[in-house]
PDB file of C-alpha atoms in Angstrom:
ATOM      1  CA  UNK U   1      12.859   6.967  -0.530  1.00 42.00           C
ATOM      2  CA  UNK U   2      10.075   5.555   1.702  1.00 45.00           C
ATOM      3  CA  UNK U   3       8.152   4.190  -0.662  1.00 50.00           C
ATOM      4  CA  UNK U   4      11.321   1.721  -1.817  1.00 48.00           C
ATOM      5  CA  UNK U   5      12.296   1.066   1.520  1.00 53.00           C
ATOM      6  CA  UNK U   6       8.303  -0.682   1.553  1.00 54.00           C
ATOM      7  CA  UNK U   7       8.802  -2.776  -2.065  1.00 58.00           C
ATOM      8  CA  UNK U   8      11.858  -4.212  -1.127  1.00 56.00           C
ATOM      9  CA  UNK U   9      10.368  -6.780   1.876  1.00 58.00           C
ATOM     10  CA  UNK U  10       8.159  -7.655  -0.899  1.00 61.00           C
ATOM     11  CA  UNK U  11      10.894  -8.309  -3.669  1.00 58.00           C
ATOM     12  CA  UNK U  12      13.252 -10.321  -1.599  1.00 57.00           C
ATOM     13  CA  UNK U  13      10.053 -12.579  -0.468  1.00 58.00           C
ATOM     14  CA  UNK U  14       9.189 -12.733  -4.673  1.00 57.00           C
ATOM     15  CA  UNK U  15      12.911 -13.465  -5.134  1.00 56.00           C
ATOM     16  CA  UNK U  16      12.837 -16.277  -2.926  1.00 52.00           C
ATOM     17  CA  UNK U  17       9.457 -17.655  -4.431  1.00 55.00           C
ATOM     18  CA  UNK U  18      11.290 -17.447  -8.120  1.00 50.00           C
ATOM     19  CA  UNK U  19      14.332 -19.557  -6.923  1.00 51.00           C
ATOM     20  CA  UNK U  20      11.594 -22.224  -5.466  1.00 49.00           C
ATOM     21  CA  UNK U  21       9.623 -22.062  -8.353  1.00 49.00           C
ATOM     22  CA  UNK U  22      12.818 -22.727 -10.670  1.00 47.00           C
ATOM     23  CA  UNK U  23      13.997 -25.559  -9.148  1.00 44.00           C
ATOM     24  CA  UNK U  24      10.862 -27.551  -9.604  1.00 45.00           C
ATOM     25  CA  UNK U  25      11.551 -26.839 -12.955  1.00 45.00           C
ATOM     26  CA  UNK U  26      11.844 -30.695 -15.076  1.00 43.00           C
ATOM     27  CA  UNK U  27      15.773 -30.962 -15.901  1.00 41.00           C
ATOM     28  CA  UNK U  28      17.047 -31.454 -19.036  1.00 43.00           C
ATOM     29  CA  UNK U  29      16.953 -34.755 -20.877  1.00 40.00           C
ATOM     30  CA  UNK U  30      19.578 -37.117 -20.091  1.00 40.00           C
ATOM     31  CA  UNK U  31      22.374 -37.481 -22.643  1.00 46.00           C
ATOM     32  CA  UNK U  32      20.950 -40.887 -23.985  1.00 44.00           C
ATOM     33  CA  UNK U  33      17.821 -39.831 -24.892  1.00 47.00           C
ATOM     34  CA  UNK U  34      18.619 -36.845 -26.956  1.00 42.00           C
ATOM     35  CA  UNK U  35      17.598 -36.822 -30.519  1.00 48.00           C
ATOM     36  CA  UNK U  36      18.309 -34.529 -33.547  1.00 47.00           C
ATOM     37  CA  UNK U  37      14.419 -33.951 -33.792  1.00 52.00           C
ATOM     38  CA  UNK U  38      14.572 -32.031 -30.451  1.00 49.00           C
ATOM     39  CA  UNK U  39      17.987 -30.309 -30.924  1.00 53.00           C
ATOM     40  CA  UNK U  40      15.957 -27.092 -31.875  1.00 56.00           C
ATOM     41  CA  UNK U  41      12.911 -27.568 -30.001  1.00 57.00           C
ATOM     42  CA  UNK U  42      13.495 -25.128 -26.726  1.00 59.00           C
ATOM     43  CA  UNK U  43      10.167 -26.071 -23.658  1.00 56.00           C
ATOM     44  CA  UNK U  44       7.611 -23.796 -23.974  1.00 59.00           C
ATOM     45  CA  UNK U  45       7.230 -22.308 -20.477  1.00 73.00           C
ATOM     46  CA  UNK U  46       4.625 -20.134 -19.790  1.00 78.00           C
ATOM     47  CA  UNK U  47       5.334 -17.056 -17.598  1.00 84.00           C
ATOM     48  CA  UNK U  48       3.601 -16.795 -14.067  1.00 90.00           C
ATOM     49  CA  UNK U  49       1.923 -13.369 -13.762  1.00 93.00           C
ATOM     50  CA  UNK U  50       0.905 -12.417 -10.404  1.00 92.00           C
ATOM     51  CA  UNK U  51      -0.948  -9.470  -9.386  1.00 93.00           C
ATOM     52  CA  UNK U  52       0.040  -7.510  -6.308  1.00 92.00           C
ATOM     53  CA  UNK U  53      -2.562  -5.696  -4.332  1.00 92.00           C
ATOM     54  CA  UNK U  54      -2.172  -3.600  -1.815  1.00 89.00           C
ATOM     55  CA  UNK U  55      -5.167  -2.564   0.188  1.00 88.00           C
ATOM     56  CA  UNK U  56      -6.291  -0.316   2.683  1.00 83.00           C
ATOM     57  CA  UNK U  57      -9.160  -2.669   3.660  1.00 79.00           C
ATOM     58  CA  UNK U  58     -10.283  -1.440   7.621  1.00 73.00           C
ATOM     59  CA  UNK U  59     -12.247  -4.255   9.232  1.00 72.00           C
ATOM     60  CA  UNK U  60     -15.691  -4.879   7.406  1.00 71.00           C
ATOM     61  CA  UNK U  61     -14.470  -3.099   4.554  1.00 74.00           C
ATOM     62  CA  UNK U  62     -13.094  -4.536   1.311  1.00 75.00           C
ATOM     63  CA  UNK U  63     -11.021  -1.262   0.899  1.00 78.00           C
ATOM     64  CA  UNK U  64      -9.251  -0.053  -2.513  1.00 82.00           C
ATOM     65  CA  UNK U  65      -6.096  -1.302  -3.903  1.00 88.00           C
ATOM     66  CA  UNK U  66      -3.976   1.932  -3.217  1.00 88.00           C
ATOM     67  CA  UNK U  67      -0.818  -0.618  -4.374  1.00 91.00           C
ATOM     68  CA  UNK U  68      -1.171  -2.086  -7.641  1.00 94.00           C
ATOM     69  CA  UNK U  69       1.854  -4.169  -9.279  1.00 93.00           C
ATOM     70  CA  UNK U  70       2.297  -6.829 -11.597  1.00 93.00           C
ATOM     71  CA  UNK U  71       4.963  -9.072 -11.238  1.00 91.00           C
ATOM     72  CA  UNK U  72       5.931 -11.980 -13.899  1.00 91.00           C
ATOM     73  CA  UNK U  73       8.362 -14.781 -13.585  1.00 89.00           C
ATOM     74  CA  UNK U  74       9.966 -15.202 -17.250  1.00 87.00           C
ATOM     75  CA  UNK U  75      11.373 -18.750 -16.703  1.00 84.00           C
ATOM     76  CA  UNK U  76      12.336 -19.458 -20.314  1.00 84.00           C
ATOM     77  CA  UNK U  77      14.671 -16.368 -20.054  1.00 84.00           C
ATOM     78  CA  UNK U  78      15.314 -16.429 -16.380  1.00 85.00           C
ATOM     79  CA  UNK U  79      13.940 -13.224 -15.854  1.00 88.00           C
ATOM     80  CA  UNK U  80      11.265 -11.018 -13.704  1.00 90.00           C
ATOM     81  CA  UNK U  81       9.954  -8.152 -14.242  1.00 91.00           C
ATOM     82  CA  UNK U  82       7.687  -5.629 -11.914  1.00 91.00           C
ATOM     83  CA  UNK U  83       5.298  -3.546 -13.206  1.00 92.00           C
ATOM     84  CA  UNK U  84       3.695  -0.965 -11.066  1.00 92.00           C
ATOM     85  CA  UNK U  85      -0.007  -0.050 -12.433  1.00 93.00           C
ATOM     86  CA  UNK U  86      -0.759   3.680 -10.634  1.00 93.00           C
ATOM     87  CA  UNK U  87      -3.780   3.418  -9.156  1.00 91.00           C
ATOM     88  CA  UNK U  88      -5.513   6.507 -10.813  1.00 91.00           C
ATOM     89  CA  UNK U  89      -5.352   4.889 -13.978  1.00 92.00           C
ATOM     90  CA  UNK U  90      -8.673   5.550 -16.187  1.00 93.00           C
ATOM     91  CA  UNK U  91     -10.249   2.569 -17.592  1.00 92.00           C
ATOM     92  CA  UNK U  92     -14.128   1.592 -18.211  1.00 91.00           C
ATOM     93  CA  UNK U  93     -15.865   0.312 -15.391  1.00 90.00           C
ATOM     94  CA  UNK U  94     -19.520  -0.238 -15.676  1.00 86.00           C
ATOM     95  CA  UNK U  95     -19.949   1.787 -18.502  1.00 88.00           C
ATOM     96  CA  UNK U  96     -18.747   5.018 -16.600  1.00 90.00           C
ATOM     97  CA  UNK U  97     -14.806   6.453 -16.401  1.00 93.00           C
ATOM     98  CA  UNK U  98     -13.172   5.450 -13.405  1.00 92.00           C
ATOM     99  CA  UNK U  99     -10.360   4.853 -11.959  1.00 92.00           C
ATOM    100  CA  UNK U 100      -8.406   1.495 -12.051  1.00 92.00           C
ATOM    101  CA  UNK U 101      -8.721   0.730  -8.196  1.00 90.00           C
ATOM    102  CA  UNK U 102     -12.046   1.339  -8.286  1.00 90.00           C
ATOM    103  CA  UNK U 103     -12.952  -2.204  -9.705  1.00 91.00           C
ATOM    104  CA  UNK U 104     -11.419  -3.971  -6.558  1.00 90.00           C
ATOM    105  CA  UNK U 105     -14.262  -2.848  -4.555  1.00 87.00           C
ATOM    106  CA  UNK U 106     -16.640  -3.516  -7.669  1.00 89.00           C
ATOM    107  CA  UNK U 107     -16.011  -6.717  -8.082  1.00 88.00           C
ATOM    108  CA  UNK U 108     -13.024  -7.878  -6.145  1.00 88.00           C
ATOM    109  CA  UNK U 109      -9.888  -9.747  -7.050  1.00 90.00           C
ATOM    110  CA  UNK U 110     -11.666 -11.215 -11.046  1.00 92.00           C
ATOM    111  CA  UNK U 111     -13.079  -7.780 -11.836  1.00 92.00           C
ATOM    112  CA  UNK U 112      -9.984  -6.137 -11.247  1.00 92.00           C
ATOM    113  CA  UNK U 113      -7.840  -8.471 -13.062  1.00 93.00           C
ATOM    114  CA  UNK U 114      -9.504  -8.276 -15.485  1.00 92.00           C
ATOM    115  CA  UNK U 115      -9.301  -4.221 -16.520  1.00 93.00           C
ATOM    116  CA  UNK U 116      -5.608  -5.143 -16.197  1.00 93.00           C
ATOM    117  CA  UNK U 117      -5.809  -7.694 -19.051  1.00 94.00           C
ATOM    118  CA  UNK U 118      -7.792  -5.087 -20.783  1.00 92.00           C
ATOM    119  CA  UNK U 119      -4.924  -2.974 -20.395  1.00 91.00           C
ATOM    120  CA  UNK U 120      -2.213  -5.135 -20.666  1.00 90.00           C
ATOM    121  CA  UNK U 121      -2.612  -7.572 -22.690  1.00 92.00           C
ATOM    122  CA  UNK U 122      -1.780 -10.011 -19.806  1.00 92.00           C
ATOM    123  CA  UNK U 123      -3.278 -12.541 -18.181  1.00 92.00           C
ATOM    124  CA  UNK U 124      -2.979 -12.933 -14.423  1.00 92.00           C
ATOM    125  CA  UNK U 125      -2.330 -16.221 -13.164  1.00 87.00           C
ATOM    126  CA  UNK U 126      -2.330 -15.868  -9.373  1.00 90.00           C
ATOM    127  CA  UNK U 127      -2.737 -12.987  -7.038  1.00 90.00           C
ATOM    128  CA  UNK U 128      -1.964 -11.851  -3.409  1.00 89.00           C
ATOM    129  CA  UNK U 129      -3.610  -9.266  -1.392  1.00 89.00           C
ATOM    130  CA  UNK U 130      -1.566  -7.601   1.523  1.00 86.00           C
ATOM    131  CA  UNK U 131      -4.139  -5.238   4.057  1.00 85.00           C
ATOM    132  CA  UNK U 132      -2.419  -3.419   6.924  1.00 82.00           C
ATOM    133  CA  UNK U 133      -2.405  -6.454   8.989  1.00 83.00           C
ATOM    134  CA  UNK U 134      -0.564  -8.911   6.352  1.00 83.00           C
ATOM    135  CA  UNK U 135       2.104  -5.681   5.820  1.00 83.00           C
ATOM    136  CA  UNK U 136       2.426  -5.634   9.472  1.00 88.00           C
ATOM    137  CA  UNK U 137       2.948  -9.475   9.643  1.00 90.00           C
ATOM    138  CA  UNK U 138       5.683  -9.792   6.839  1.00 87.00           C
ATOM    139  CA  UNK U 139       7.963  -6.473   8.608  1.00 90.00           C
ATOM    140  CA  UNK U 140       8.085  -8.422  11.795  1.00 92.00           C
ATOM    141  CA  UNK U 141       8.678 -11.913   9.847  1.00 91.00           C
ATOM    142  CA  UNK U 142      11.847  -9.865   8.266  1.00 90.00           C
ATOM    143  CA  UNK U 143      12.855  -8.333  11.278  1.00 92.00           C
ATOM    144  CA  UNK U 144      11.768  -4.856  10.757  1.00 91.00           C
ATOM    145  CA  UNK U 145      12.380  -2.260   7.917  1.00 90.00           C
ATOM    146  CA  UNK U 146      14.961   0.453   8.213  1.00 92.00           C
ATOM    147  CA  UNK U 147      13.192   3.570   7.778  1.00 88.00           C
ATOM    148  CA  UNK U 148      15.054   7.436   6.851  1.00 91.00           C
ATOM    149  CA  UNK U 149      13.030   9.933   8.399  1.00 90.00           C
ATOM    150  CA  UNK U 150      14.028  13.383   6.280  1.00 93.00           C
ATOM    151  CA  UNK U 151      11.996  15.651   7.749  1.00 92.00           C
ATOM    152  CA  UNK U 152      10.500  15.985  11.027  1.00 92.00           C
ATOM    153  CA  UNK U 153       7.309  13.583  11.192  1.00 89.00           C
ATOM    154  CA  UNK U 154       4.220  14.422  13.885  1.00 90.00           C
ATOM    155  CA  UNK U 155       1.170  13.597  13.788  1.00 88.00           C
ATOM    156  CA  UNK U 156      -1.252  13.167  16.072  1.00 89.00           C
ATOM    157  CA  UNK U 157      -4.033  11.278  14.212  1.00 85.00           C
ATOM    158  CA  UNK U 158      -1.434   8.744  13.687  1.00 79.00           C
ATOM    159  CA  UNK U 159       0.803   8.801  16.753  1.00 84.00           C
ATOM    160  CA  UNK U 160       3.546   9.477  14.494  1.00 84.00           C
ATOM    161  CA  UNK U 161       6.367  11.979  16.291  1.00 88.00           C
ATOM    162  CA  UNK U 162       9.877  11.271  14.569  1.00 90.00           C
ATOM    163  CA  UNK U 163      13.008  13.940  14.670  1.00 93.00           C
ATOM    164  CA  UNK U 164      14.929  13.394  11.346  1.00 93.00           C
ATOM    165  CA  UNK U 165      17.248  10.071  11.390  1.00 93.00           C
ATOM    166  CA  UNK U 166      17.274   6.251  10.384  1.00 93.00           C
ATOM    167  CA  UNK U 167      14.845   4.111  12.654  1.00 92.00           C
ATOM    168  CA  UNK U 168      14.389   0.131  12.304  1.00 93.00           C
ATOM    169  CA  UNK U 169      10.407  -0.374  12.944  1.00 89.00           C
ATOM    170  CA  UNK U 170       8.546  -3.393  13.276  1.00 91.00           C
ATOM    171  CA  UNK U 171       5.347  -3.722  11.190  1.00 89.00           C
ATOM    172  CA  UNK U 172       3.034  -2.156  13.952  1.00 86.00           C
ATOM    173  CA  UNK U 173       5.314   0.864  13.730  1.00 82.00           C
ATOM    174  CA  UNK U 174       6.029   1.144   9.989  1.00 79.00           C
TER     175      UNK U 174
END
């Protein structure tokens, strides 16, 4: 339950990137200049992949990408689709077996997308990379994030002390 409460921030601001990125989209022809020889012909729009990383980067560090989604923008079919990679996936990096969100701190933001084309098939077009201080950022720019609180929640590395119940947190605090 916490983990969607987290992904949805992040959808709505993808949602509202895909409705930009559709209306700069070239309109259709006007009537007068339509022609049988492109009756059949439908415009060959490439989807926009975009990787998704999530890191836990502390200053100084470059940190692993413990969040690991790719998201694609299907404009020729008006759809999107969200992939989540885990990131204990094995793959080859280096000649050793490792694991997927290793290669972030190999070789950054290129080496990692590319063991996901290796994997997928895909190619990555753009990315984004969200640290603590970017997640903190976009939950304040939203207002906060409504968080359920099942169980009771202290801890004192953290700070954390929450009885059970629904709490609306800014970033700082989620």
């Amino acid at each position: 339950m916490l983990k969607l409460k987290f992904i949805i921030p992040i959808l709505i601001l993808f949602g509202i990137f895909f409705m930009w990125y559709d209306s700069t989209q070239v309109a259709e022809q006007p009537e007068d200049e339509y022609t049988a020889e492109t009756e059949n012909e439908e415009p060959a729009i490439d989807p926009m992949n975009i990787l998704i990383l999530g890191t836990d980067a502390r200053q100084g560090t470059l940190g692993r990408t413990d969040t690991i989604m790719l998201l694609s923008f299907r404009p020729d079919k008006e759809e999107v689709y969200l992939l989540s990679i885990p990131r204990d996936t094995r793959v080859m990096i280096k000649g050793r077996n490792d694991k997927i969100n290793a290669a972030y701190v190999y070789g950054g933001e290129e080496m990692i997308k590319n063991e996901i084309y290796k994997l997928t098939g895909i190619k990555i077009s753009n990315s984004m990379v969200l640290n603590f201080e970017g997640f903190k950022k976009i939950i304040d720019e939203l207002g906060g994030v409504e968080i359920l609180v099942e169980e009771p929640l202290h801890d004192p590395l953290s700070g954390a002390n929450f009885d059970p119940g629904t709490y609306l947190m800014n970033g700082e605090q989620a």
